[in-house]
PDB file of C-alpha atoms in Angstrom:
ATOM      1  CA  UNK L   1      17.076 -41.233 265.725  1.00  0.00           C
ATOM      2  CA  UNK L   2      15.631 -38.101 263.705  1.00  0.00           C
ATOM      3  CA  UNK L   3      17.598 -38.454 260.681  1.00  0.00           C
ATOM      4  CA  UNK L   4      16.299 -41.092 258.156  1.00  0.00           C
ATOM      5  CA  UNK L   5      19.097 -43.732 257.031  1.00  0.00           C
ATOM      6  CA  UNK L   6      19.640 -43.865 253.008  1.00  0.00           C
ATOM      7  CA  UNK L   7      22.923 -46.238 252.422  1.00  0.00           C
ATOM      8  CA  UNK L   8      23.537 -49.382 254.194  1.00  0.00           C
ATOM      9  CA  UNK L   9      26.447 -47.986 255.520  1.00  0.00           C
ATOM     10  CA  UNK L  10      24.210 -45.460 257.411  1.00  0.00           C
ATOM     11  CA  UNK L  11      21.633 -48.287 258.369  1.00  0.00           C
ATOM     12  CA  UNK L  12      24.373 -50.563 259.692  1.00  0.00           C
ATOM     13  CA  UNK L  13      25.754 -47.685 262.088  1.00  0.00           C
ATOM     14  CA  UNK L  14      21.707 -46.935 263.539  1.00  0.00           C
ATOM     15  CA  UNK L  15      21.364 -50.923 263.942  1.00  0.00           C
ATOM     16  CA  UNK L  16      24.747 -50.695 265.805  1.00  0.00           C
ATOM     17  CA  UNK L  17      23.773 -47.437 267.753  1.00  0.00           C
ATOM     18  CA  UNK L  18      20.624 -49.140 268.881  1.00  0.00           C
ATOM     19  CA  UNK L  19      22.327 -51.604 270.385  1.00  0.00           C
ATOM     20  CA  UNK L  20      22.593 -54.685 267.609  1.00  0.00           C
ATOM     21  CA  UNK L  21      25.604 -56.624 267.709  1.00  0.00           C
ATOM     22  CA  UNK L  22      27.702 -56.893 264.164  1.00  0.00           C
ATOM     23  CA  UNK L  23      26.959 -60.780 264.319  1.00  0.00           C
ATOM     24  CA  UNK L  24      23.593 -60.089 265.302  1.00  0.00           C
ATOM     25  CA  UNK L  25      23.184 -57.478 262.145  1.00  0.00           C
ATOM     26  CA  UNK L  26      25.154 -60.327 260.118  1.00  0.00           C
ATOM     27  CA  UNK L  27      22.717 -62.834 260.850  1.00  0.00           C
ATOM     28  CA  UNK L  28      19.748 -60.879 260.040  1.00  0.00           C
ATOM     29  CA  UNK L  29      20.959 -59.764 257.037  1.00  0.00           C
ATOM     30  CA  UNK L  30      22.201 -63.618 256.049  1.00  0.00           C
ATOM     31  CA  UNK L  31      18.471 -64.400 256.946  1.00  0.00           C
ATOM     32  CA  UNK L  32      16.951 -62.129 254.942  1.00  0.00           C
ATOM     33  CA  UNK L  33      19.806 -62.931 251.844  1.00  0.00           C
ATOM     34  CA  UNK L  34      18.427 -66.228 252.039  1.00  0.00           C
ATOM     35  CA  UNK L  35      14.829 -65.391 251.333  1.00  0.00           C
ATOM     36  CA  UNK L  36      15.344 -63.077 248.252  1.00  0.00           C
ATOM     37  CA  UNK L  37      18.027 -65.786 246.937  1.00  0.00           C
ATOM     38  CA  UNK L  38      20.514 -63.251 245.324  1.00  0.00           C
ATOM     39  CA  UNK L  39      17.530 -61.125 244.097  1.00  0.00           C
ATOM     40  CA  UNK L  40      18.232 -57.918 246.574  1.00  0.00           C
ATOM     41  CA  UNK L  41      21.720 -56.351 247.232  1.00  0.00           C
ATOM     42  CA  UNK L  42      23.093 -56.242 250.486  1.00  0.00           C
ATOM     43  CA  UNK L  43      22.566 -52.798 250.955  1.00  0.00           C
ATOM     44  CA  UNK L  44      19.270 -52.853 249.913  1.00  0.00           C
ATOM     45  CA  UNK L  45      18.617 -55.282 253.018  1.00  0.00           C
ATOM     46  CA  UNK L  46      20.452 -53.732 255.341  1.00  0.00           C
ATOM     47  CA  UNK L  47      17.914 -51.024 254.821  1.00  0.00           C
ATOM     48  CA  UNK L  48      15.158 -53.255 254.705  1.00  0.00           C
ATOM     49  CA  UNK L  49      16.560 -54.732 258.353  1.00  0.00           C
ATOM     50  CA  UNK L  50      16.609 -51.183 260.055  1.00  0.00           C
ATOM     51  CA  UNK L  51      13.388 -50.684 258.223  1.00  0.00           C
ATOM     52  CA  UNK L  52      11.855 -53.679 260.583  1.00  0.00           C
ATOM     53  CA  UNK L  53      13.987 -52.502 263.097  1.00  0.00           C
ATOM     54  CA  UNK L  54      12.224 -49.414 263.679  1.00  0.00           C
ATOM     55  CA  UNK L  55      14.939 -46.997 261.917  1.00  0.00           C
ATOM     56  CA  UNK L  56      13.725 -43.958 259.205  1.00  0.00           C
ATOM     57  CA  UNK L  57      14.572 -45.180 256.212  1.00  0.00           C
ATOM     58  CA  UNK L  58      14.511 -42.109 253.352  1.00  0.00           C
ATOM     59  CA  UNK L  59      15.510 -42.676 249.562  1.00  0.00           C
ATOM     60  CA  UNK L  60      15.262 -40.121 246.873  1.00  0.00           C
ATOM     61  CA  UNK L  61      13.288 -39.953 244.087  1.00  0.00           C
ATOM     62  CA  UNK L  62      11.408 -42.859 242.947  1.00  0.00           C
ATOM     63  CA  UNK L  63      12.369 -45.269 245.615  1.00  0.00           C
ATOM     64  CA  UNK L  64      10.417 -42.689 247.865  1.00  0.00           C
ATOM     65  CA  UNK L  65       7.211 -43.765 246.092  1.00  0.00           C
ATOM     66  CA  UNK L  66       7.934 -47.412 246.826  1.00  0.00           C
ATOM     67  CA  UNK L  67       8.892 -46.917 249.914  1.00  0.00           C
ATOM     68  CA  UNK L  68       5.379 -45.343 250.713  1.00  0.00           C
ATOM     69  CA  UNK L  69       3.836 -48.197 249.006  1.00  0.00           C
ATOM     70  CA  UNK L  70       5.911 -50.401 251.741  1.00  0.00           C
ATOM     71  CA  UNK L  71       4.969 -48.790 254.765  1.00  0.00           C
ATOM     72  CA  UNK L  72       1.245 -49.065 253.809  1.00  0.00           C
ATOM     73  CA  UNK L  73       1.588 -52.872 253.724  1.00  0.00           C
ATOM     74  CA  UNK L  74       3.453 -53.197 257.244  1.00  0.00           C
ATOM     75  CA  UNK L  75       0.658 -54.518 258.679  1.00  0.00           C
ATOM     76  CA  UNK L  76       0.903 -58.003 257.142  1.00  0.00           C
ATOM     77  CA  UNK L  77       4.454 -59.698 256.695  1.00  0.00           C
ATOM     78  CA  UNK L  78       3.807 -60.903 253.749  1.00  0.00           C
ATOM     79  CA  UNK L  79       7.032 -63.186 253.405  1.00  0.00           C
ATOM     80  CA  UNK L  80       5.896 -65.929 255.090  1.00  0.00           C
ATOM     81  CA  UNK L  81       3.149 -66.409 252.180  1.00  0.00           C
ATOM     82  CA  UNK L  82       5.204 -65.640 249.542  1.00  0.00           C
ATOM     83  CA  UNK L  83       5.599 -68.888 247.218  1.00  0.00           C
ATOM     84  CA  UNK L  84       8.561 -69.378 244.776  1.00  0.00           C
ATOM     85  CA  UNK L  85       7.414 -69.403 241.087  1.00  0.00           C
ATOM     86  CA  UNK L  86       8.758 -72.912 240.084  1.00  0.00           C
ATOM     87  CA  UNK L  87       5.459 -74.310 242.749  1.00  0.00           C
ATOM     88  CA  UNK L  88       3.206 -72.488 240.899  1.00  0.00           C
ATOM     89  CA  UNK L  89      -0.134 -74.406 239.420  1.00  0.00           C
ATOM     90  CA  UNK L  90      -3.424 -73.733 237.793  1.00  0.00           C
ATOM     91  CA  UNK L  91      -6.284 -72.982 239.892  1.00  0.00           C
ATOM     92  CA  UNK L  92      -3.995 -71.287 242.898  1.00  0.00           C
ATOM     93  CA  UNK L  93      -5.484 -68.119 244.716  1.00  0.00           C
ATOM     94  CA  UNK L  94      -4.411 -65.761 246.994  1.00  0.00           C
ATOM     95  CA  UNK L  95      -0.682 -65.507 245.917  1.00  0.00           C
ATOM     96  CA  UNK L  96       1.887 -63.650 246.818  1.00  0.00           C
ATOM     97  CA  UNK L  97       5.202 -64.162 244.575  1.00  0.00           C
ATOM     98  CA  UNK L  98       8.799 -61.978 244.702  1.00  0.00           C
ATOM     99  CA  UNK L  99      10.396 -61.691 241.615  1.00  0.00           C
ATOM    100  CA  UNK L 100      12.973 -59.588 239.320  1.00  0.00           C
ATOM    101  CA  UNK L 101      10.725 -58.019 236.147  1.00  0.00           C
ATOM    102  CA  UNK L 102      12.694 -59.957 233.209  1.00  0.00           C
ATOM    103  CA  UNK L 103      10.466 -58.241 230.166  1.00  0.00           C
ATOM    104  CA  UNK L 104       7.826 -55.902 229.917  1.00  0.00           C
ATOM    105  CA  UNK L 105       4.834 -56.790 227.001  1.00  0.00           C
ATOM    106  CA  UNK L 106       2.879 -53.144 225.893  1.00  0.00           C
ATOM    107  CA  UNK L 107      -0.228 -52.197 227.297  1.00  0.00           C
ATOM    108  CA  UNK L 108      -3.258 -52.839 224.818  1.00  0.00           C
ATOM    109  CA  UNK L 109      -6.833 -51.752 224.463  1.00  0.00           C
ATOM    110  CA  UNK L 110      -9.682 -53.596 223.990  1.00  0.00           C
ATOM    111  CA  UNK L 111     -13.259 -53.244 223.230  1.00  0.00           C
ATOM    112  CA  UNK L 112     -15.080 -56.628 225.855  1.00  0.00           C
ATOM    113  CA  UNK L 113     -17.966 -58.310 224.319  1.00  0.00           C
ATOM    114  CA  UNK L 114     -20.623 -55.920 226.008  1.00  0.00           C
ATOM    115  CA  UNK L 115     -18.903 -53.281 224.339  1.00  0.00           C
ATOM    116  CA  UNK L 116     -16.883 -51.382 226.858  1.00  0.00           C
ATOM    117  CA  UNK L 117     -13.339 -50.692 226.790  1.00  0.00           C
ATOM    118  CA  UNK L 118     -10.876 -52.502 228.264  1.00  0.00           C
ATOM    119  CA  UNK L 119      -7.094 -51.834 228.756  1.00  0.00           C
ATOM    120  CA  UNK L 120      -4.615 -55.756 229.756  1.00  0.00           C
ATOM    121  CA  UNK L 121      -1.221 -55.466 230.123  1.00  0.00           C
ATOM    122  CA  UNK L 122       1.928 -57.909 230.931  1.00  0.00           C
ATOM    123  CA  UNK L 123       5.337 -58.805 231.800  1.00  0.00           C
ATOM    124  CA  UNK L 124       7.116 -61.506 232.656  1.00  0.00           C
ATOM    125  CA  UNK L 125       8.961 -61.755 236.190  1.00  0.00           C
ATOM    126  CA  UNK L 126      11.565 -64.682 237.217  1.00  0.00           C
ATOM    127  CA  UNK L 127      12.158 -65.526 240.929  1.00  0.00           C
ATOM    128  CA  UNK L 128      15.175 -67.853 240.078  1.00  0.00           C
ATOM    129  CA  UNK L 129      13.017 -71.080 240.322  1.00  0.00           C
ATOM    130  CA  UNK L 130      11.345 -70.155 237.373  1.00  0.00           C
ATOM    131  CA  UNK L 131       9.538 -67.525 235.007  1.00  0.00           C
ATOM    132  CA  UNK L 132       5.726 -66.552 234.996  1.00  0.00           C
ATOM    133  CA  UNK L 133       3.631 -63.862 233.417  1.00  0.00           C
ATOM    134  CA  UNK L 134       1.592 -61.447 235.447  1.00  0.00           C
ATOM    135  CA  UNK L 135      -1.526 -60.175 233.565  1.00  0.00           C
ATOM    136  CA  UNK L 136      -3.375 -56.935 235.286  1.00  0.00           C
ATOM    137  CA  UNK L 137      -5.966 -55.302 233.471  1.00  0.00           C
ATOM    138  CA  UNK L 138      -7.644 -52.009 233.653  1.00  0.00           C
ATOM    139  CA  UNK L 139      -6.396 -49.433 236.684  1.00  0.00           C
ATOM    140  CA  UNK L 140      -4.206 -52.317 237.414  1.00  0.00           C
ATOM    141  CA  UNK L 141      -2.240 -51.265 234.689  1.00  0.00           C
ATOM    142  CA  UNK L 142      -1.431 -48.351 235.943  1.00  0.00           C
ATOM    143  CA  UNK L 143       1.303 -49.284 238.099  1.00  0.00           C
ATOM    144  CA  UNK L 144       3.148 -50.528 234.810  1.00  0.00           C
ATOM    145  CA  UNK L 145       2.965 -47.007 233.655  1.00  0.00           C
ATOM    146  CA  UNK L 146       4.704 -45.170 236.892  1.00  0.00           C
ATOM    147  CA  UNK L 147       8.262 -44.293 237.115  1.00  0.00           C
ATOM    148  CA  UNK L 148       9.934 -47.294 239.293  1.00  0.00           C
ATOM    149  CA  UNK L 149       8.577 -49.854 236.839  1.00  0.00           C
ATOM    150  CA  UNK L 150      10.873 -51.384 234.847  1.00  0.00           C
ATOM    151  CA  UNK L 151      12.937 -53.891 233.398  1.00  0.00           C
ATOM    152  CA  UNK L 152      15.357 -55.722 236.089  1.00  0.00           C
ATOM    153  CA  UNK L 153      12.814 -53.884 239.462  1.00  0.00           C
ATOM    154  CA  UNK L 154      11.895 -56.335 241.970  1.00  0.00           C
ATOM    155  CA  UNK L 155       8.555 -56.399 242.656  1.00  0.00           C
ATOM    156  CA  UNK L 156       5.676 -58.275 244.665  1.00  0.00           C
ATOM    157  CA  UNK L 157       2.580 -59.549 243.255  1.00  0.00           C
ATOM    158  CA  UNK L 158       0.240 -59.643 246.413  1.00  0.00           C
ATOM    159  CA  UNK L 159      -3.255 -60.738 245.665  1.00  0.00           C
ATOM    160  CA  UNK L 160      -2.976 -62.996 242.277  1.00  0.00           C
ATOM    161  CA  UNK L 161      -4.335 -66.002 241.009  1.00  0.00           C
ATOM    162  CA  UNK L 162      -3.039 -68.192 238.518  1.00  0.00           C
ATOM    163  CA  UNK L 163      -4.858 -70.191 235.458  1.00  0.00           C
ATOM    164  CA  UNK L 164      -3.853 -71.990 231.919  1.00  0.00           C
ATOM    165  CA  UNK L 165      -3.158 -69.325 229.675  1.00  0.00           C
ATOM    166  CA  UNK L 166      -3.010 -68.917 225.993  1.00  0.00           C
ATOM    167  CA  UNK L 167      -0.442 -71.487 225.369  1.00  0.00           C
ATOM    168  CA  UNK L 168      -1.191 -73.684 228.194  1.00  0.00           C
ATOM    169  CA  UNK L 169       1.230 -72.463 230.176  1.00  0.00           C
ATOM    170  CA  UNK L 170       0.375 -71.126 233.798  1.00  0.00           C
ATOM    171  CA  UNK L 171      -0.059 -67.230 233.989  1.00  0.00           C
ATOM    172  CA  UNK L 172      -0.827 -65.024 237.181  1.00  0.00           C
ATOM    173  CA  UNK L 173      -3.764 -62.807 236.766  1.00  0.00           C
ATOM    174  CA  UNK L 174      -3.664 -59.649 239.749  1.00  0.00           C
ATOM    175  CA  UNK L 175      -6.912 -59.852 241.411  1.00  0.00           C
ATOM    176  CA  UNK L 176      -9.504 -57.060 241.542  1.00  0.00           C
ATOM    177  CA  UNK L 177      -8.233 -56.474 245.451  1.00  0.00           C
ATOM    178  CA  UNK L 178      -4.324 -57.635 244.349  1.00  0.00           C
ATOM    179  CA  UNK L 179      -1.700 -55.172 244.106  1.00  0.00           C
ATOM    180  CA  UNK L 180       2.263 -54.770 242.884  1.00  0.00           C
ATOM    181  CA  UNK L 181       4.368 -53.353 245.061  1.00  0.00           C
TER     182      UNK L 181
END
């Protein structure tokens, strides 16, 4: 198939055309429904199933952009790591979490200790187990400035660690190597 796929409509006819079964489809999409616990629409994984299942999947505008950020992570799965938010603890590295932006904080500038400048910004997601801050500082912040981000997006946090923040309350700070997707 030439032609990328761009509804779920579409990517339930290509999973049928190459030779998927409807239960087969159903299944995988249950599957998938079950991981994201109400957090993604169906059509949203229906494309995410042809996705895996080797089917173009095109989107205009500024899903294109996360879809590019997608395909350059394809490499690792990173579902099986992903941990819900209501297990997070202090002291936990090399997280992965899946959650539904509730509330964006601004970005702020800082001058460090040494003198430099410094740029932190926040917002909280919630993964229906719980709510958690993500803190990303510098360049990291950039991502919070681009187009897709916003209130009610679902994003991943690949890459994070977590410690006691401000008000003793566990917060998930993006690692120098993390990154949101």
């Amino acid at each position: 198939m030439t032609d990328s796929v761009s509804s779920g409509e579409d990517a339930f006819n290509a999973l049928l055309d190459l030779g998927y079964s409807e239960r087969e489809i159903s299944e995988m999409v249950k599957s998938k429904s079950m991981k994201f616990q109400g957090f993604m629409s169906k059509e949203a994984i229906l494309l995410m199933v042809a996705k895996k299942c080797g089917i173009a999947v095109g989107e205009a505008g500024r899903e294109e952009r996360l879809s590019a950020e997608f395909e350059r992570n394809d490499e690792i799965d990173y579902d099986e790591f992903t941990i819900s938010i209501g297990e997070l603890d202090e002291n936990m590295s090399n997280l992965v979490l899946l959650g539904r932006v509730q509330s964006i904080f601004p970005i702020r500038e800082f001058t460090r200790k040494d003198g430099s400048q410094g740029v932190v910004g926040s917002f909280l997601i919630n993964d229906g187990t719980g709510t958690t801050k993500i803190v990303l500082w510098d360049q990291q912040t950039d991502v919070m400035r681009s187009d897709f981000f916003e209130k009610d997006q679902i994003v991943q946090v690949i890459g994070a660690y977590s410690k006691l923040g401000r008000n003793d309350l566990v917060e998930v700070h993006l690692a120098k190597t993390g990154k949101i997707v």
